[in-house]
mmCIF file with all atom_site columns, C-alpha atoms in Angstrom:
data_model
loop_
_atom_site.group_PDB
_atom_site.id
_atom_site.type_symbol
_atom_site.label_atom_id
_atom_site.label_alt_id
_atom_site.label_comp_id
_atom_site.label_asym_id
_atom_site.label_entity_id
_atom_site.label_seq_id
_atom_site.pdbx_PDB_ins_code
_atom_site.Cartn_x
_atom_site.Cartn_y
_atom_site.Cartn_z
_atom_site.occupancy
_atom_site.B_iso_or_equiv
_atom_site.pdbx_formal_charge
_atom_site.auth_seq_id
_atom_site.auth_comp_id
_atom_site.auth_asym_id
_atom_site.auth_atom_id
_atom_site.pdbx_PDB_model_num
ATOM 1   C CA . UNK G 1 1   ? 83.835 47.751 100.711 1.00 52.00 ? 1   UNK G CA 1
ATOM 2   C CA . UNK G 1 2   ? 80.997 46.385 98.615  1.00 68.00 ? 2   UNK G CA 1
ATOM 3   C CA . UNK G 1 3   ? 78.695 49.102 99.744  1.00 75.00 ? 3   UNK G CA 1
ATOM 4   C CA . UNK G 1 4   ? 82.089 51.424 98.359  1.00 89.00 ? 4   UNK G CA 1
ATOM 5   C CA . UNK G 1 5   ? 81.942 50.004 94.706  1.00 93.00 ? 5   UNK G CA 1
ATOM 6   C CA . UNK G 1 6   ? 78.863 51.398 93.147  1.00 94.00 ? 6   UNK G CA 1
ATOM 7   C CA . UNK G 1 7   ? 79.341 54.687 94.952  1.00 95.00 ? 7   UNK G CA 1
ATOM 8   C CA . UNK G 1 8   ? 82.710 55.246 93.324  1.00 95.00 ? 8   UNK G CA 1
ATOM 9   C CA . UNK G 1 9   ? 81.370 54.019 89.989  1.00 96.00 ? 9   UNK G CA 1
ATOM 10  C CA . UNK G 1 10  ? 79.011 56.917 90.398  1.00 97.00 ? 10  UNK G CA 1
ATOM 11  C CA . UNK G 1 11  ? 81.405 59.073 90.843  1.00 97.00 ? 11  UNK G CA 1
ATOM 12  C CA . UNK G 1 12  ? 82.905 57.704 87.485  1.00 97.00 ? 12  UNK G CA 1
ATOM 13  C CA . UNK G 1 13  ? 80.187 57.982 85.255  1.00 97.00 ? 13  UNK G CA 1
ATOM 14  C CA . UNK G 1 14  ? 80.300 61.560 86.226  1.00 97.00 ? 14  UNK G CA 1
ATOM 15  C CA . UNK G 1 15  ? 83.681 62.426 85.567  1.00 98.00 ? 15  UNK G CA 1
ATOM 16  C CA . UNK G 1 16  ? 83.172 60.435 82.189  1.00 96.00 ? 16  UNK G CA 1
ATOM 17  C CA . UNK G 1 17  ? 80.288 62.407 81.366  1.00 96.00 ? 17  UNK G CA 1
ATOM 18  C CA . UNK G 1 18  ? 82.183 65.545 82.252  1.00 97.00 ? 18  UNK G CA 1
ATOM 19  C CA . UNK G 1 19  ? 85.054 64.691 79.807  1.00 96.00 ? 19  UNK G CA 1
ATOM 20  C CA . UNK G 1 20  ? 82.465 64.110 77.080  1.00 95.00 ? 20  UNK G CA 1
ATOM 21  C CA . UNK G 1 21  ? 80.575 67.724 78.218  1.00 95.00 ? 21  UNK G CA 1
ATOM 22  C CA . UNK G 1 22  ? 84.392 69.199 77.570  1.00 96.00 ? 22  UNK G CA 1
ATOM 23  C CA . UNK G 1 23  ? 84.839 67.710 74.262  1.00 94.00 ? 23  UNK G CA 1
ATOM 24  C CA . UNK G 1 24  ? 81.627 69.013 72.854  1.00 94.00 ? 24  UNK G CA 1
ATOM 25  C CA . UNK G 1 25  ? 82.371 72.620 74.263  1.00 95.00 ? 25  UNK G CA 1
ATOM 26  C CA . UNK G 1 26  ? 85.695 72.291 73.193  1.00 95.00 ? 26  UNK G CA 1
ATOM 27  C CA . UNK G 1 27  ? 85.852 70.846 69.804  1.00 90.00 ? 27  UNK G CA 1
ATOM 28  C CA . UNK G 1 28  ? 81.902 70.121 68.737  1.00 88.00 ? 28  UNK G CA 1
ATOM 29  C CA . UNK G 1 29  ? 82.528 68.803 65.581  1.00 84.00 ? 29  UNK G CA 1
ATOM 30  C CA . UNK G 1 30  ? 85.249 66.262 66.240  1.00 86.00 ? 30  UNK G CA 1
ATOM 31  C CA . UNK G 1 31  ? 82.972 64.775 68.703  1.00 87.00 ? 31  UNK G CA 1
ATOM 32  C CA . UNK G 1 32  ? 79.386 64.926 67.124  1.00 84.00 ? 32  UNK G CA 1
ATOM 33  C CA . UNK G 1 33  ? 80.188 61.881 64.852  1.00 82.00 ? 33  UNK G CA 1
ATOM 34  C CA . UNK G 1 34  ? 79.922 59.530 67.977  1.00 86.00 ? 34  UNK G CA 1
ATOM 35  C CA . UNK G 1 35  ? 76.374 60.923 69.173  1.00 89.00 ? 35  UNK G CA 1
ATOM 36  C CA . UNK G 1 36  ? 74.337 58.641 66.441  1.00 87.00 ? 36  UNK G CA 1
ATOM 37  C CA . UNK G 1 37  ? 72.871 60.925 64.195  1.00 83.00 ? 37  UNK G CA 1
ATOM 38  C CA . UNK G 1 38  ? 74.131 62.065 61.172  1.00 83.00 ? 38  UNK G CA 1
ATOM 39  C CA . UNK G 1 39  ? 77.183 64.680 61.553  1.00 76.00 ? 39  UNK G CA 1
ATOM 40  C CA . UNK G 1 40  ? 75.764 68.292 61.282  1.00 78.00 ? 40  UNK G CA 1
ATOM 41  C CA . UNK G 1 41  ? 76.659 71.352 59.131  1.00 79.00 ? 41  UNK G CA 1
ATOM 42  C CA . UNK G 1 42  ? 80.234 72.927 60.377  1.00 79.00 ? 42  UNK G CA 1
ATOM 43  C CA . UNK G 1 43  ? 78.965 76.648 61.089  1.00 85.00 ? 43  UNK G CA 1
ATOM 44  C CA . UNK G 1 44  ? 78.606 78.490 63.750  1.00 88.00 ? 44  UNK G CA 1
ATOM 45  C CA . UNK G 1 45  ? 74.917 77.723 64.765  1.00 87.00 ? 45  UNK G CA 1
ATOM 46  C CA . UNK G 1 46  ? 75.226 74.601 64.657  1.00 86.00 ? 46  UNK G CA 1
ATOM 47  C CA . UNK G 1 47  ? 78.745 74.689 66.630  1.00 87.00 ? 47  UNK G CA 1
ATOM 48  C CA . UNK G 1 48  ? 76.737 76.762 69.155  1.00 90.00 ? 48  UNK G CA 1
ATOM 49  C CA . UNK G 1 49  ? 74.081 73.914 69.298  1.00 89.00 ? 49  UNK G CA 1
ATOM 50  C CA . UNK G 1 50  ? 76.772 71.134 69.672  1.00 90.00 ? 50  UNK G CA 1
ATOM 51  C CA . UNK G 1 51  ? 78.216 73.344 72.714  1.00 93.00 ? 51  UNK G CA 1
ATOM 52  C CA . UNK G 1 52  ? 74.591 73.054 74.724  1.00 93.00 ? 52  UNK G CA 1
ATOM 53  C CA . UNK G 1 53  ? 75.127 69.466 74.908  1.00 93.00 ? 53  UNK G CA 1
ATOM 54  C CA . UNK G 1 54  ? 77.932 69.758 76.725  1.00 94.00 ? 54  UNK G CA 1
ATOM 55  C CA . UNK G 1 55  ? 76.976 72.675 78.918  1.00 97.00 ? 55  UNK G CA 1
ATOM 56  C CA . UNK G 1 56  ? 74.592 70.248 80.119  1.00 96.00 ? 56  UNK G CA 1
ATOM 57  C CA . UNK G 1 57  ? 76.841 67.155 80.008  1.00 96.00 ? 57  UNK G CA 1
ATOM 58  C CA . UNK G 1 58  ? 78.980 69.132 82.736  1.00 97.00 ? 58  UNK G CA 1
ATOM 59  C CA . UNK G 1 59  ? 76.374 70.658 84.615  1.00 97.00 ? 59  UNK G CA 1
ATOM 60  C CA . UNK G 1 60  ? 74.783 66.798 85.019  1.00 97.00 ? 60  UNK G CA 1
ATOM 61  C CA . UNK G 1 61  ? 77.848 65.652 86.199  1.00 97.00 ? 61  UNK G CA 1
ATOM 62  C CA . UNK G 1 62  ? 79.168 68.497 88.699  1.00 97.00 ? 62  UNK G CA 1
ATOM 63  C CA . UNK G 1 63  ? 75.484 68.043 90.286  1.00 97.00 ? 63  UNK G CA 1
ATOM 64  C CA . UNK G 1 64  ? 76.018 64.091 90.724  1.00 97.00 ? 64  UNK G CA 1
ATOM 65  C CA . UNK G 1 65  ? 79.525 65.229 92.131  1.00 97.00 ? 65  UNK G CA 1
ATOM 66  C CA . UNK G 1 66  ? 78.447 67.796 94.109  1.00 97.00 ? 66  UNK G CA 1
ATOM 67  C CA . UNK G 1 67  ? 75.678 65.733 95.829  1.00 97.00 ? 67  UNK G CA 1
ATOM 68  C CA . UNK G 1 68  ? 77.784 62.786 96.445  1.00 96.00 ? 68  UNK G CA 1
ATOM 69  C CA . UNK G 1 69  ? 80.095 65.592 98.049  1.00 96.00 ? 69  UNK G CA 1
ATOM 70  C CA . UNK G 1 70  ? 76.948 66.679 100.217 1.00 97.00 ? 70  UNK G CA 1
ATOM 71  C CA . UNK G 1 71  ? 74.740 64.060 100.823 1.00 94.00 ? 71  UNK G CA 1
ATOM 72  C CA . UNK G 1 72  ? 74.271 60.310 101.767 1.00 93.00 ? 72  UNK G CA 1
ATOM 73  C CA . UNK G 1 73  ? 74.348 57.820 99.126  1.00 94.00 ? 73  UNK G CA 1
ATOM 74  C CA . UNK G 1 74  ? 70.539 57.032 98.614  1.00 95.00 ? 74  UNK G CA 1
ATOM 75  C CA . UNK G 1 75  ? 70.928 60.594 97.613  1.00 96.00 ? 75  UNK G CA 1
ATOM 76  C CA . UNK G 1 76  ? 73.280 60.411 94.981  1.00 96.00 ? 76  UNK G CA 1
ATOM 77  C CA . UNK G 1 77  ? 71.390 56.721 93.930  1.00 96.00 ? 77  UNK G CA 1
ATOM 78  C CA . UNK G 1 78  ? 67.685 59.150 93.550  1.00 97.00 ? 78  UNK G CA 1
ATOM 79  C CA . UNK G 1 79  ? 70.177 61.975 91.432  1.00 96.00 ? 79  UNK G CA 1
ATOM 80  C CA . UNK G 1 80  ? 71.360 58.927 88.924  1.00 97.00 ? 80  UNK G CA 1
ATOM 81  C CA . UNK G 1 81  ? 68.134 57.430 88.731  1.00 97.00 ? 81  UNK G CA 1
ATOM 82  C CA . UNK G 1 82  ? 67.207 60.588 87.380  1.00 97.00 ? 82  UNK G CA 1
ATOM 83  C CA . UNK G 1 83  ? 69.959 61.223 85.565  1.00 97.00 ? 83  UNK G CA 1
ATOM 84  C CA . UNK G 1 84  ? 69.404 58.158 83.219  1.00 97.00 ? 84  UNK G CA 1
ATOM 85  C CA . UNK G 1 85  ? 66.678 60.094 81.733  1.00 97.00 ? 85  UNK G CA 1
ATOM 86  C CA . UNK G 1 86  ? 69.192 61.862 79.458  1.00 96.00 ? 86  UNK G CA 1
ATOM 87  C CA . UNK G 1 87  ? 70.811 58.913 77.963  1.00 96.00 ? 87  UNK G CA 1
ATOM 88  C CA . UNK G 1 88  ? 67.392 57.341 77.680  1.00 98.00 ? 88  UNK G CA 1
ATOM 89  C CA . UNK G 1 89  ? 66.313 60.589 75.627  1.00 96.00 ? 89  UNK G CA 1
ATOM 90  C CA . UNK G 1 90  ? 69.156 61.009 73.397  1.00 95.00 ? 90  UNK G CA 1
ATOM 91  C CA . UNK G 1 91  ? 68.551 57.122 73.031  1.00 96.00 ? 91  UNK G CA 1
ATOM 92  C CA . UNK G 1 92  ? 65.249 57.929 72.083  1.00 97.00 ? 92  UNK G CA 1
ATOM 93  C CA . UNK G 1 93  ? 66.062 60.843 69.888  1.00 95.00 ? 93  UNK G CA 1
ATOM 94  C CA . UNK G 1 94  ? 68.465 59.031 67.555  1.00 94.00 ? 94  UNK G CA 1
ATOM 95  C CA . UNK G 1 95  ? 66.207 56.061 66.961  1.00 96.00 ? 95  UNK G CA 1
ATOM 96  C CA . UNK G 1 96  ? 63.018 58.485 65.957  1.00 96.00 ? 96  UNK G CA 1
ATOM 97  C CA . UNK G 1 97  ? 65.602 60.607 63.817  1.00 94.00 ? 97  UNK G CA 1
ATOM 98  C CA . UNK G 1 98  ? 66.750 57.579 62.239  1.00 94.00 ? 98  UNK G CA 1
ATOM 99  C CA . UNK G 1 99  ? 69.992 57.648 63.360  1.00 93.00 ? 99  UNK G CA 1
ATOM 100 C CA . UNK G 1 100 ? 72.414 54.753 64.526  1.00 93.00 ? 100 UNK G CA 1
ATOM 101 C CA . UNK G 1 101 ? 70.621 52.085 65.908  1.00 96.00 ? 101 UNK G CA 1
ATOM 102 C CA . UNK G 1 102 ? 73.961 50.239 67.520  1.00 95.00 ? 102 UNK G CA 1
ATOM 103 C CA . UNK G 1 103 ? 75.114 53.898 68.638  1.00 94.00 ? 103 UNK G CA 1
ATOM 104 C CA . UNK G 1 104 ? 71.811 54.585 70.341  1.00 95.00 ? 104 UNK G CA 1
ATOM 105 C CA . UNK G 1 105 ? 71.954 51.016 72.215  1.00 97.00 ? 105 UNK G CA 1
ATOM 106 C CA . UNK G 1 106 ? 75.452 50.777 72.349  1.00 95.00 ? 106 UNK G CA 1
ATOM 107 C CA . UNK G 1 107 ? 76.219 53.846 73.767  1.00 94.00 ? 107 UNK G CA 1
ATOM 108 C CA . UNK G 1 108 ? 73.037 55.564 75.115  1.00 96.00 ? 108 UNK G CA 1
ATOM 109 C CA . UNK G 1 109 ? 71.219 52.843 76.105  1.00 97.00 ? 109 UNK G CA 1
ATOM 110 C CA . UNK G 1 110 ? 73.889 50.974 78.055  1.00 97.00 ? 110 UNK G CA 1
ATOM 111 C CA . UNK G 1 111 ? 74.958 54.233 79.740  1.00 97.00 ? 111 UNK G CA 1
ATOM 112 C CA . UNK G 1 112 ? 71.374 54.558 80.556  1.00 98.00 ? 112 UNK G CA 1
ATOM 113 C CA . UNK G 1 113 ? 71.008 51.236 82.013  1.00 98.00 ? 113 UNK G CA 1
ATOM 114 C CA . UNK G 1 114 ? 74.593 51.604 83.454  1.00 97.00 ? 114 UNK G CA 1
ATOM 115 C CA . UNK G 1 115 ? 73.418 54.547 85.221  1.00 97.00 ? 115 UNK G CA 1
ATOM 116 C CA . UNK G 1 116 ? 70.164 52.915 86.559  1.00 97.00 ? 116 UNK G CA 1
ATOM 117 C CA . UNK G 1 117 ? 71.434 50.070 87.771  1.00 97.00 ? 117 UNK G CA 1
ATOM 118 C CA . UNK G 1 118 ? 74.421 51.558 89.909  1.00 97.00 ? 118 UNK G CA 1
ATOM 119 C CA . UNK G 1 119 ? 71.312 54.352 91.034  1.00 97.00 ? 119 UNK G CA 1
ATOM 120 C CA . UNK G 1 120 ? 69.658 50.994 92.439  1.00 96.00 ? 120 UNK G CA 1
ATOM 121 C CA . UNK G 1 121 ? 72.447 49.911 94.065  1.00 96.00 ? 121 UNK G CA 1
ATOM 122 C CA . UNK G 1 122 ? 73.459 53.061 95.790  1.00 96.00 ? 122 UNK G CA 1
ATOM 123 C CA . UNK G 1 123 ? 69.528 53.133 97.388  1.00 95.00 ? 123 UNK G CA 1
ATOM 124 C CA . UNK G 1 124 ? 69.501 49.669 97.828  1.00 90.00 ? 124 UNK G CA 1
ATOM 125 C CA . UNK G 1 125 ? 66.915 48.178 95.849  1.00 74.00 ? 125 UNK G CA 1
ATOM 126 C CA . UNK G 1 126 ? 68.854 45.526 93.934  1.00 73.00 ? 126 UNK G CA 1
#
């Protein structure tokens, strides 16, 4: 059971990322304020750019779920370690753009840390 917890957490993370991505695909102007940057102009071009973020998130979540179904726990852990680049990059972009430090750290920084810990648990590094 002890080994199962990180595996289920990986699934929960993947589903969470897919849900967030779906919000960006369906209603990007409603969720974009939670990202940590000043909400962009509500025009067609901006919605298209925000939907790209949604597609990225859905794809990343589906990729993790696919690896969970097709490979071993170690492979899932490695995939999560690579996937942690996304929230780290989001956090870095927000901080570098003068966005909300609290959202950068509390949303993206915590997400990155959780993904790293779960990934390391799955590859038995910690």
